[in-house]
């Protein structure tokens, strides 16, 4: 994991996020989208991932992300660059079956396995089929840094002046025409 030291300032958090904070503040799948070079977007489900990402693997990664405590969750950072490994439907089915044989993601109860077991299952699922295209750690770190920088310079919605908000609302209202 020492190869990932320079992206460890990115913070993985539970749940989906409208836009990352200056410290990262995204789930593993949102971070993976950015690291892959795609525009940031909130990810509420593994089904919202771009087609180049493996659905079964992203589902497991999201589950681990959301079930982990804050310290455990950061152990998922090395996987950020490995989730874009979608394969043929048969391989995706094999990955899903492998994950299902180890962890019940559909159960009513929370993850029964330890977090360490979840990491081992994620490693095993990632070993099946196509591997993610090689992505340099420097590239991933740079992409995450760009989003972090944008987050630190972006004004929060609540910081906008009342005048600016009213002006925005009025301009939207002017675009609406009442049918005659």
PDB file of C-alpha atoms in Angstrom:
ATOM      1  CA  UNK A   1       0.000   0.000   0.000  1.00  0.00           C
ATOM      2  CA  UNK A   2       2.963   2.343   0.319  1.00  0.00           C
ATOM      3  CA  UNK A   3       2.684   3.103  -3.422  1.00  0.00           C
ATOM      4  CA  UNK A   4      -0.576   4.854  -2.601  1.00  0.00           C
ATOM      5  CA  UNK A   5       0.830   7.150   0.089  1.00  0.00           C
ATOM      6  CA  UNK A   6       0.416  10.282  -2.020  1.00  0.00           C
ATOM      7  CA  UNK A   7      -3.303   9.708  -2.614  1.00  0.00           C
ATOM      8  CA  UNK A   8      -4.043   8.844   1.007  1.00  0.00           C
ATOM      9  CA  UNK A   9      -5.063  12.449   1.634  1.00  0.00           C
ATOM     10  CA  UNK A  10      -8.263  11.580  -0.204  1.00  0.00           C
ATOM     11  CA  UNK A  11     -10.831  10.555   2.372  1.00  0.00           C
ATOM     12  CA  UNK A  12     -13.329   7.833   1.641  1.00  0.00           C
ATOM     13  CA  UNK A  13     -16.631   8.393   3.396  1.00  0.00           C
ATOM     14  CA  UNK A  14     -19.859   6.499   3.840  1.00  0.00           C
ATOM     15  CA  UNK A  15     -22.692   7.143   1.394  1.00  0.00           C
ATOM     16  CA  UNK A  16     -22.971   9.220  -1.743  1.00  0.00           C
ATOM     17  CA  UNK A  17     -21.954  12.856  -1.861  1.00  0.00           C
ATOM     18  CA  UNK A  18     -23.124  15.770  -4.013  1.00  0.00           C
ATOM     19  CA  UNK A  19     -19.547  17.040  -4.432  1.00  0.00           C
ATOM     20  CA  UNK A  20     -16.365  16.076  -2.598  1.00  0.00           C
ATOM     21  CA  UNK A  21     -14.962  18.331   0.064  1.00  0.00           C
ATOM     22  CA  UNK A  22     -11.349  19.532   0.037  1.00  0.00           C
ATOM     23  CA  UNK A  23     -10.242  16.307   1.760  1.00  0.00           C
ATOM     24  CA  UNK A  24     -11.980  14.050  -0.746  1.00  0.00           C
ATOM     25  CA  UNK A  25     -15.167  13.096   0.971  1.00  0.00           C
ATOM     26  CA  UNK A  26     -16.512  10.502  -1.468  1.00  0.00           C
ATOM     27  CA  UNK A  27     -17.312   6.827  -1.455  1.00  0.00           C
ATOM     28  CA  UNK A  28     -14.909   4.420  -3.153  1.00  0.00           C
ATOM     29  CA  UNK A  29     -16.965   4.279  -6.357  1.00  0.00           C
ATOM     30  CA  UNK A  30     -17.115   8.087  -6.713  1.00  0.00           C
ATOM     31  CA  UNK A  31     -13.342   8.245  -6.198  1.00  0.00           C
ATOM     32  CA  UNK A  32     -12.878   5.458  -8.791  1.00  0.00           C
ATOM     33  CA  UNK A  33     -14.900   7.392 -11.384  1.00  0.00           C
ATOM     34  CA  UNK A  34     -12.664  10.450 -10.905  1.00  0.00           C
ATOM     35  CA  UNK A  35      -9.444   8.420 -10.821  1.00  0.00           C
ATOM     36  CA  UNK A  36     -10.488   6.815 -14.113  1.00  0.00           C
ATOM     37  CA  UNK A  37     -10.632  10.294 -15.654  1.00  0.00           C
ATOM     38  CA  UNK A  38     -14.401  10.725 -15.840  1.00  0.00           C
ATOM     39  CA  UNK A  39     -16.235  13.784 -14.493  1.00  0.00           C
ATOM     40  CA  UNK A  40     -17.239  13.587 -10.839  1.00  0.00           C
ATOM     41  CA  UNK A  41     -20.780  12.468 -10.143  1.00  0.00           C
ATOM     42  CA  UNK A  42     -22.551  11.155  -7.059  1.00  0.00           C
ATOM     43  CA  UNK A  43     -22.948   7.367  -7.037  1.00  0.00           C
ATOM     44  CA  UNK A  44     -25.842   6.049  -4.971  1.00  0.00           C
ATOM     45  CA  UNK A  45     -25.762   2.510  -6.383  1.00  0.00           C
ATOM     46  CA  UNK A  46     -23.368   0.211  -8.216  1.00  0.00           C
ATOM     47  CA  UNK A  47     -25.843   0.422 -11.116  1.00  0.00           C
ATOM     48  CA  UNK A  48     -24.950   4.117 -11.552  1.00  0.00           C
ATOM     49  CA  UNK A  49     -21.348   3.272 -12.408  1.00  0.00           C
ATOM     50  CA  UNK A  50     -20.146   3.867 -15.967  1.00  0.00           C
ATOM     51  CA  UNK A  51     -20.196   0.758 -18.210  1.00  0.00           C
ATOM     52  CA  UNK A  52     -16.428   0.233 -17.968  1.00  0.00           C
ATOM     53  CA  UNK A  53     -16.788  -0.648 -14.269  1.00  0.00           C
ATOM     54  CA  UNK A  54     -17.594  -4.169 -13.061  1.00  0.00           C
ATOM     55  CA  UNK A  55     -21.045  -4.091 -11.435  1.00  0.00           C
ATOM     56  CA  UNK A  56     -20.473  -7.031  -9.034  1.00  0.00           C
ATOM     57  CA  UNK A  57     -17.108  -5.682  -7.931  1.00  0.00           C
ATOM     58  CA  UNK A  58     -18.439  -2.130  -7.505  1.00  0.00           C
ATOM     59  CA  UNK A  59     -21.396  -3.476  -5.539  1.00  0.00           C
ATOM     60  CA  UNK A  60     -19.053  -5.273  -3.132  1.00  0.00           C
ATOM     61  CA  UNK A  61     -16.736  -2.236  -2.917  1.00  0.00           C
ATOM     62  CA  UNK A  62     -19.684   0.037  -2.112  1.00  0.00           C
ATOM     63  CA  UNK A  63     -20.950  -2.422   0.495  1.00  0.00           C
ATOM     64  CA  UNK A  64     -17.526  -2.593   2.163  1.00  0.00           C
ATOM     65  CA  UNK A  65     -17.226   1.192   1.975  1.00  0.00           C
ATOM     66  CA  UNK A  66     -20.570   1.742   3.693  1.00  0.00           C
ATOM     67  CA  UNK A  67     -20.223  -1.021   6.307  1.00  0.00           C
ATOM     68  CA  UNK A  68     -16.668  -0.093   7.336  1.00  0.00           C
ATOM     69  CA  UNK A  69     -15.720   2.278  10.093  1.00  0.00           C
ATOM     70  CA  UNK A  70     -13.705   5.395   9.195  1.00  0.00           C
ATOM     71  CA  UNK A  71     -10.320   3.714   9.726  1.00  0.00           C
ATOM     72  CA  UNK A  72     -11.190   0.519   7.843  1.00  0.00           C
ATOM     73  CA  UNK A  73     -12.689   2.455   4.936  1.00  0.00           C
ATOM     74  CA  UNK A  74      -9.345   4.094   4.132  1.00  0.00           C
ATOM     75  CA  UNK A  75      -7.917   0.608   3.475  1.00  0.00           C
ATOM     76  CA  UNK A  76     -10.066   0.571   0.318  1.00  0.00           C
ATOM     77  CA  UNK A  77      -8.052   3.384  -1.322  1.00  0.00           C
ATOM     78  CA  UNK A  78      -5.670   1.033  -3.184  1.00  0.00           C
ATOM     79  CA  UNK A  79      -8.714  -0.470  -4.942  1.00  0.00           C
ATOM     80  CA  UNK A  80      -9.825   2.891  -6.398  1.00  0.00           C
ATOM     81  CA  UNK A  81      -7.729   2.358  -9.526  1.00  0.00           C
ATOM     82  CA  UNK A  82      -8.815  -1.274 -10.004  1.00  0.00           C
ATOM     83  CA  UNK A  83     -12.621  -1.089 -10.297  1.00  0.00           C
ATOM     84  CA  UNK A  84     -12.784  -0.195 -14.009  1.00  0.00           C
ATOM     85  CA  UNK A  85     -12.520  -3.804 -15.160  1.00  0.00           C
ATOM     86  CA  UNK A  86     -15.889  -4.674 -16.701  1.00  0.00           C
ATOM     87  CA  UNK A  87     -15.793  -7.916 -18.650  1.00  0.00           C
ATOM     88  CA  UNK A  88     -18.080 -10.142 -20.719  1.00  0.00           C
ATOM     89  CA  UNK A  89     -21.444 -11.018 -19.121  1.00  0.00           C
ATOM     90  CA  UNK A  90     -20.265 -14.566 -18.348  1.00  0.00           C
ATOM     91  CA  UNK A  91     -17.248 -13.239 -16.439  1.00  0.00           C
ATOM     92  CA  UNK A  92     -19.389 -10.693 -14.594  1.00  0.00           C
ATOM     93  CA  UNK A  93     -21.732 -13.545 -13.613  1.00  0.00           C
ATOM     94  CA  UNK A  94     -18.742 -15.562 -12.397  1.00  0.00           C
ATOM     95  CA  UNK A  95     -17.568 -12.606 -10.300  1.00  0.00           C
ATOM     96  CA  UNK A  96     -21.058 -12.170  -8.836  1.00  0.00           C
ATOM     97  CA  UNK A  97     -21.253 -15.904  -7.995  1.00  0.00           C
ATOM     98  CA  UNK A  98     -17.825 -15.788  -6.349  1.00  0.00           C
ATOM     99  CA  UNK A  99     -18.834 -12.813  -4.210  1.00  0.00           C
ATOM    100  CA  UNK A 100     -22.198 -14.419  -3.351  1.00  0.00           C
ATOM    101  CA  UNK A 101     -20.459 -17.603  -2.264  1.00  0.00           C
ATOM    102  CA  UNK A 102     -18.496 -15.638   0.334  1.00  0.00           C
ATOM    103  CA  UNK A 103     -20.715 -12.702   1.346  1.00  0.00           C
ATOM    104  CA  UNK A 104     -24.491 -12.301   1.291  1.00  0.00           C
ATOM    105  CA  UNK A 105     -24.978  -8.753   0.002  1.00  0.00           C
ATOM    106  CA  UNK A 106     -28.735  -9.291  -0.310  1.00  0.00           C
ATOM    107  CA  UNK A 107     -29.345 -10.326   3.282  1.00  0.00           C
ATOM    108  CA  UNK A 108     -31.359  -8.282   5.735  1.00  0.00           C
ATOM    109  CA  UNK A 109     -28.545  -8.279   8.260  1.00  0.00           C
ATOM    110  CA  UNK A 110     -25.327  -6.309   7.960  1.00  0.00           C
ATOM    111  CA  UNK A 111     -22.150  -7.890   6.632  1.00  0.00           C
ATOM    112  CA  UNK A 112     -21.475 -10.984   8.774  1.00  0.00           C
ATOM    113  CA  UNK A 113     -17.902 -11.369   7.575  1.00  0.00           C
ATOM    114  CA  UNK A 114     -15.060  -9.358   8.985  1.00  0.00           C
ATOM    115  CA  UNK A 115     -13.797  -6.399   7.025  1.00  0.00           C
ATOM    116  CA  UNK A 116     -10.569  -8.312   6.390  1.00  0.00           C
ATOM    117  CA  UNK A 117     -12.604 -11.160   4.849  1.00  0.00           C
ATOM    118  CA  UNK A 118     -14.412  -8.593   2.701  1.00  0.00           C
ATOM    119  CA  UNK A 119     -11.058  -7.294   1.427  1.00  0.00           C
ATOM    120  CA  UNK A 120      -9.981 -10.870   0.602  1.00  0.00           C
ATOM    121  CA  UNK A 121     -13.221 -11.447  -1.313  1.00  0.00           C
ATOM    122  CA  UNK A 122     -12.705  -8.166  -3.202  1.00  0.00           C
ATOM    123  CA  UNK A 123      -9.166  -9.276  -4.115  1.00  0.00           C
ATOM    124  CA  UNK A 124     -10.494 -12.657  -5.268  1.00  0.00           C
ATOM    125  CA  UNK A 125     -13.230 -11.097  -7.396  1.00  0.00           C
ATOM    126  CA  UNK A 126     -10.721  -8.702  -8.963  1.00  0.00           C
ATOM    127  CA  UNK A 127      -8.537 -11.680  -9.955  1.00  0.00           C
ATOM    128  CA  UNK A 128     -11.350 -13.109 -12.101  1.00  0.00           C
ATOM    129  CA  UNK A 129     -11.398 -11.991 -15.733  1.00  0.00           C
ATOM    130  CA  UNK A 130     -10.105  -8.769 -17.201  1.00  0.00           C
ATOM    131  CA  UNK A 131      -7.933  -6.574 -15.056  1.00  0.00           C
ATOM    132  CA  UNK A 132      -8.366  -2.821 -14.987  1.00  0.00           C
ATOM    133  CA  UNK A 133      -6.293  -0.995 -17.571  1.00  0.00           C
ATOM    134  CA  UNK A 134      -3.009   0.054 -16.006  1.00  0.00           C
ATOM    135  CA  UNK A 135      -3.458   3.455 -14.428  1.00  0.00           C
ATOM    136  CA  UNK A 136      -0.428   5.143 -13.017  1.00  0.00           C
ATOM    137  CA  UNK A 137      -0.738   6.145  -9.401  1.00  0.00           C
ATOM    138  CA  UNK A 138       0.454   9.586 -10.447  1.00  0.00           C
ATOM    139  CA  UNK A 139      -2.432   9.898 -12.910  1.00  0.00           C
ATOM    140  CA  UNK A 140      -4.971   8.846 -10.298  1.00  0.00           C
ATOM    141  CA  UNK A 141      -3.490  11.183  -7.705  1.00  0.00           C
ATOM    142  CA  UNK A 142      -3.520  14.073 -10.184  1.00  0.00           C
ATOM    143  CA  UNK A 143      -7.167  13.470 -11.116  1.00  0.00           C
ATOM    144  CA  UNK A 144      -8.219  13.260  -7.474  1.00  0.00           C
ATOM    145  CA  UNK A 145      -6.207  16.411  -6.707  1.00  0.00           C
ATOM    146  CA  UNK A 146      -8.003  18.337  -9.473  1.00  0.00           C
ATOM    147  CA  UNK A 147     -11.373  17.471  -7.961  1.00  0.00           C
ATOM    148  CA  UNK A 148     -10.110  18.270  -4.452  1.00  0.00           C
ATOM    149  CA  UNK A 149      -8.828  21.641  -5.709  1.00  0.00           C
ATOM    150  CA  UNK A 150     -12.170  22.402  -7.361  1.00  0.00           C
ATOM    151  CA  UNK A 151     -13.893  21.535  -4.089  1.00  0.00           C
ATOM    152  CA  UNK A 152     -11.675  23.870  -2.083  1.00  0.00           C
ATOM    153  CA  UNK A 153     -12.377  26.825  -4.411  1.00  0.00           C
ATOM    154  CA  UNK A 154     -16.077  26.092  -4.896  1.00  0.00           C
ATOM    155  CA  UNK A 155     -18.426  28.238  -2.867  1.00  0.00           C
ATOM    156  CA  UNK A 156     -20.966  26.229  -0.931  1.00  0.00           C
ATOM    157  CA  UNK A 157     -24.581  26.856  -1.914  1.00  0.00           C
ATOM    158  CA  UNK A 158     -25.281  28.347   1.515  1.00  0.00           C
ATOM    159  CA  UNK A 159     -22.481  30.900   1.052  1.00  0.00           C
ATOM    160  CA  UNK A 160     -24.116  32.516  -1.962  1.00  0.00           C
ATOM    161  CA  UNK A 161     -25.721  35.857  -1.241  1.00  0.00           C
ATOM    162  CA  UNK A 162     -29.479  36.171  -1.084  1.00  0.00           C
ATOM    163  CA  UNK A 163     -29.303  38.572  -4.016  1.00  0.00           C
ATOM    164  CA  UNK A 164     -27.449  36.005  -6.158  1.00  0.00           C
ATOM    165  CA  UNK A 165     -29.963  33.316  -5.233  1.00  0.00           C
ATOM    166  CA  UNK A 166     -32.923  35.542  -6.088  1.00  0.00           C
ATOM    167  CA  UNK A 167     -31.336  36.541  -9.387  1.00  0.00           C
ATOM    168  CA  UNK A 168     -30.817  32.864 -10.270  1.00  0.00           C
ATOM    169  CA  UNK A 169     -34.368  31.954  -9.322  1.00  0.00           C
ATOM    170  CA  UNK A 170     -35.801  34.888 -11.289  1.00  0.00           C
ATOM    171  CA  UNK A 171     -33.825  34.042 -14.415  1.00  0.00           C
ATOM    172  CA  UNK A 172     -35.142  30.476 -14.255  1.00  0.00           C
ATOM    173  CA  UNK A 173     -38.688  31.738 -13.768  1.00  0.00           C
ATOM    174  CA  UNK A 174     -38.390  34.041 -16.787  1.00  0.00           C
ATOM    175  CA  UNK A 175     -37.588  31.014 -18.947  1.00  0.00           C
ATOM    176  CA  UNK A 176     -40.910  29.433 -18.029  1.00  0.00           C
ATOM    177  CA  UNK A 177     -43.803  30.526 -20.199  1.00  0.00           C
ATOM    178  CA  UNK A 178     -47.414  30.059 -19.234  1.00  0.00           C
ATOM    179  CA  UNK A 179     -49.375  28.455 -22.067  1.00  0.00           C
ATOM    180  CA  UNK A 180     -51.998  30.778 -23.511  1.00  0.00           C
TER     181      UNK A 180
END
